[in-house]
Amino acid sequence: MTAPEEEKEGTGRLLEIWGDTVDSRHTLWAILLGAGIAVPLYLVSERLFAHFGDNPDVASTYALLVGLGGCLLAGFLNAVFFRPKRIVRETAADGEGRRKAMDAIEAEIGPLGDPSELPTAVQEELRTLGLYDDLLAQHRRRSTEAEERS
């Protein structure tokens, strides 16, 4: 768990858990709600199934299923009561940012190659995503640099 950027002044209670930003107080309440629903359901159903059934192992298994159902119910209620505290910022990707990203990828895995050599379906998908021209420019830039070095 790490602390993300604070959303507003005085809100130092935000945590990042599994890639999602949550309020630490809401997380505590969600845990308590989950335990408060699932554990009593499990214990009560275990006693009921043991009382009305012949086999205690089967009663325990059915009680476990009821307890898991309680976990699902608690998860649903927590999702309704405690919304994520995401901060979404959309920015347009500029050509320079894409070039830097492609440079970083090439530094890690090597040259990306010529996109015109890819299958037609892949080229169309790259065009749809707006990446084909950037990849072609990157390939041409790398080819020019390689020619200048030799």
Short mmCIF file of C-alpha atoms in Angstrom, two decimals:
data_model
loop_
_atom_site.label_atom_id
_atom_site.label_comp_id
_atom_site.label_asym_id
_atom_site.label_seq_id
_atom_site.Cartn_x
_atom_site.Cartn_y
_atom_site.Cartn_z
CA MET A 1 0.00 0.00 0.00
CA THR A 2 1.26 3.41 -0.91
CA ALA A 3 -0.19 6.85 -0.41
CA PRO A 4 -1.23 8.50 -3.70
CA GLU A 5 -1.44 12.21 -4.41
CA GLU A 6 -3.83 13.92 -2.05
CA GLU A 7 -7.11 14.81 -3.69
CA LYS A 8 -7.88 17.95 -1.68
CA GLU A 9 -6.43 19.83 1.25
CA GLY A 10 -6.53 17.88 4.50
CA THR A 11 -7.42 14.52 2.95
CA GLY A 12 -4.35 12.51 3.89
CA ARG A 13 -6.42 9.41 4.50
CA LEU A 14 -6.36 8.05 0.93
CA LEU A 15 -4.56 4.76 0.27
CA GLU A 16 -3.73 2.84 -2.87
CA ILE A 17 -4.72 -0.82 -2.59
CA TRP A 18 -4.38 -3.15 -5.57
CA GLY A 19 -4.13 -0.23 -7.97
CA ASP A 20 -7.25 1.53 -6.69
CA THR A 21 -7.44 4.64 -4.52
CA VAL A 22 -9.57 4.19 -1.40
CA ASP A 23 -10.42 6.09 1.75
CA SER A 24 -8.79 4.37 4.75
CA ARG A 25 -11.89 4.90 6.93
CA HIS A 26 -14.16 3.43 4.26
CA THR A 27 -11.81 0.47 3.93
CA LEU A 28 -12.02 -0.20 7.67
CA TRP A 29 -15.82 0.03 7.58
CA ALA A 30 -15.91 -2.28 4.55
CA ILE A 31 -13.83 -4.89 6.39
CA LEU A 32 -16.05 -4.65 9.45
CA LEU A 33 -19.20 -4.90 7.31
CA GLY A 34 -17.82 -7.94 5.51
CA ALA A 35 -16.91 -9.69 8.75
CA GLY A 36 -20.19 -8.58 10.34
CA ILE A 37 -22.23 -10.21 7.59
CA ALA A 38 -20.21 -13.28 6.55
CA VAL A 39 -19.09 -14.61 9.94
CA PRO A 40 -22.51 -14.58 11.66
CA LEU A 41 -24.12 -16.12 8.56
CA TYR A 42 -21.52 -18.89 8.58
CA LEU A 43 -21.83 -19.59 12.33
CA VAL A 44 -25.64 -19.54 12.39
CA SER A 45 -25.97 -21.67 9.26
CA GLU A 46 -23.41 -24.16 10.61
CA ARG A 47 -25.51 -24.66 13.74
CA LEU A 48 -28.73 -24.90 11.76
CA PHE A 49 -27.34 -27.40 9.27
CA ALA A 50 -25.76 -29.45 12.07
CA HIS A 51 -29.04 -29.46 14.00
CA PHE A 52 -31.22 -30.48 11.03
CA GLY A 53 -28.70 -32.68 9.21
CA ASP A 54 -27.15 -36.07 9.91
CA ASN A 55 -23.59 -35.47 8.73
CA PRO A 56 -21.55 -32.69 10.43
CA ASP A 57 -19.09 -32.54 7.49
CA VAL A 58 -21.88 -31.82 5.05
CA ALA A 59 -23.33 -29.24 7.44
CA SER A 60 -19.96 -27.50 7.63
CA THR A 61 -19.66 -27.49 3.84
CA TYR A 62 -23.11 -25.98 3.36
CA ALA A 63 -22.38 -23.43 6.07
CA LEU A 64 -19.21 -22.47 4.23
CA LEU A 65 -21.26 -21.88 1.07
CA VAL A 66 -23.66 -19.66 3.02
CA GLY A 67 -20.66 -17.77 4.46
CA LEU A 68 -19.26 -17.27 0.94
CA GLY A 69 -22.66 -15.97 -0.12
CA GLY A 70 -22.41 -13.53 2.78
CA CYS A 71 -19.02 -12.41 1.46
CA LEU A 72 -20.58 -11.73 -1.94
CA LEU A 73 -23.43 -9.81 -0.32
CA ALA A 74 -20.96 -7.78 1.74
CA GLY A 75 -18.88 -7.06 -1.36
CA PHE A 76 -21.97 -5.81 -3.20
CA LEU A 77 -23.01 -3.61 -0.28
CA ASN A 78 -19.47 -2.23 0.06
CA ALA A 79 -19.42 -1.39 -3.66
CA VAL A 80 -22.70 0.50 -3.25
CA PHE A 81 -21.78 2.33 -0.04
CA PHE A 82 -18.11 3.11 -0.65
CA ARG A 83 -17.29 4.33 -4.15
CA PRO A 84 -13.64 4.40 -5.32
CA LYS A 85 -11.80 7.70 -4.86
CA ARG A 86 -10.28 7.87 -8.33
CA ILE A 87 -8.82 11.00 -9.81
CA VAL A 88 -9.09 10.68 -13.58
CA ARG A 89 -7.23 13.16 -15.73
CA GLU A 90 -7.41 12.89 -19.48
CA THR A 91 -4.66 14.42 -21.55
CA ALA A 92 -4.11 14.21 -25.25
CA ALA A 93 -1.02 12.26 -26.20
CA ASP A 94 1.28 14.37 -28.29
CA GLY A 95 3.78 13.11 -30.85
CA GLU A 96 6.73 13.83 -28.57
CA GLY A 97 5.26 11.76 -25.76
CA ARG A 98 4.65 8.83 -28.08
CA ARG A 99 8.17 9.10 -29.48
CA LYS A 100 9.62 8.99 -25.98
CA ALA A 101 7.47 5.97 -25.16
CA MET A 102 8.63 4.17 -28.31
CA ASP A 103 12.26 5.06 -27.54
CA ALA A 104 11.83 3.52 -24.08
CA ILE A 105 10.27 0.38 -25.57
CA GLU A 106 13.07 0.06 -28.12
CA ALA A 107 15.67 0.54 -25.40
CA GLU A 108 14.13 -2.39 -23.54
CA ILE A 109 13.24 -4.87 -26.30
CA GLY A 110 15.02 -3.62 -29.42
CA PRO A 111 13.86 -2.02 -32.68
CA LEU A 112 10.13 -2.12 -33.38
CA GLY A 113 10.51 -2.73 -37.10
CA ASP A 114 8.62 -1.55 -40.15
CA PRO A 115 4.84 -1.48 -39.57
CA SER A 116 4.21 -1.90 -43.32
CA GLU A 117 5.57 -5.46 -42.99
CA LEU A 118 2.80 -6.39 -40.56
CA PRO A 119 -0.33 -8.27 -41.68
CA THR A 120 -3.09 -6.08 -43.12
CA ALA A 121 -5.43 -6.71 -40.17
CA VAL A 122 -2.77 -5.54 -37.73
CA GLN A 123 -2.03 -2.46 -39.84
CA GLU A 124 -5.73 -1.57 -39.85
CA GLU A 125 -5.92 -1.95 -36.09
CA LEU A 126 -2.86 0.27 -35.66
CA ARG A 127 -4.48 2.88 -37.92
CA THR A 128 -7.68 2.68 -35.88
CA LEU A 129 -5.67 3.28 -32.70
CA GLY A 130 -3.79 6.14 -34.35
CA LEU A 131 -0.42 4.42 -33.91
CA TYR A 132 0.48 3.37 -37.45
CA ASP A 133 1.89 6.76 -38.51
CA ASP A 134 3.84 7.08 -35.27
CA LEU A 135 5.36 3.62 -35.68
CA LEU A 136 6.22 4.35 -39.32
CA ALA A 137 7.87 7.65 -38.34
CA GLN A 138 9.82 5.84 -35.59
CA HIS A 139 10.99 3.19 -38.06
CA ARG A 140 12.06 5.83 -40.60
CA ARG A 141 13.88 7.83 -37.92
CA ARG A 142 15.75 4.71 -36.74
CA SER A 143 16.60 3.77 -40.33
CA THR A 144 17.94 7.28 -41.02
CA GLU A 145 20.03 7.20 -37.83
CA ALA A 146 21.43 3.80 -38.76
CA GLU A 147 22.37 5.03 -42.25
CA GLU A 148 24.07 8.13 -40.84
CA ARG A 149 26.15 5.99 -38.49
CA SER A 150 27.42 3.75 -41.31
#
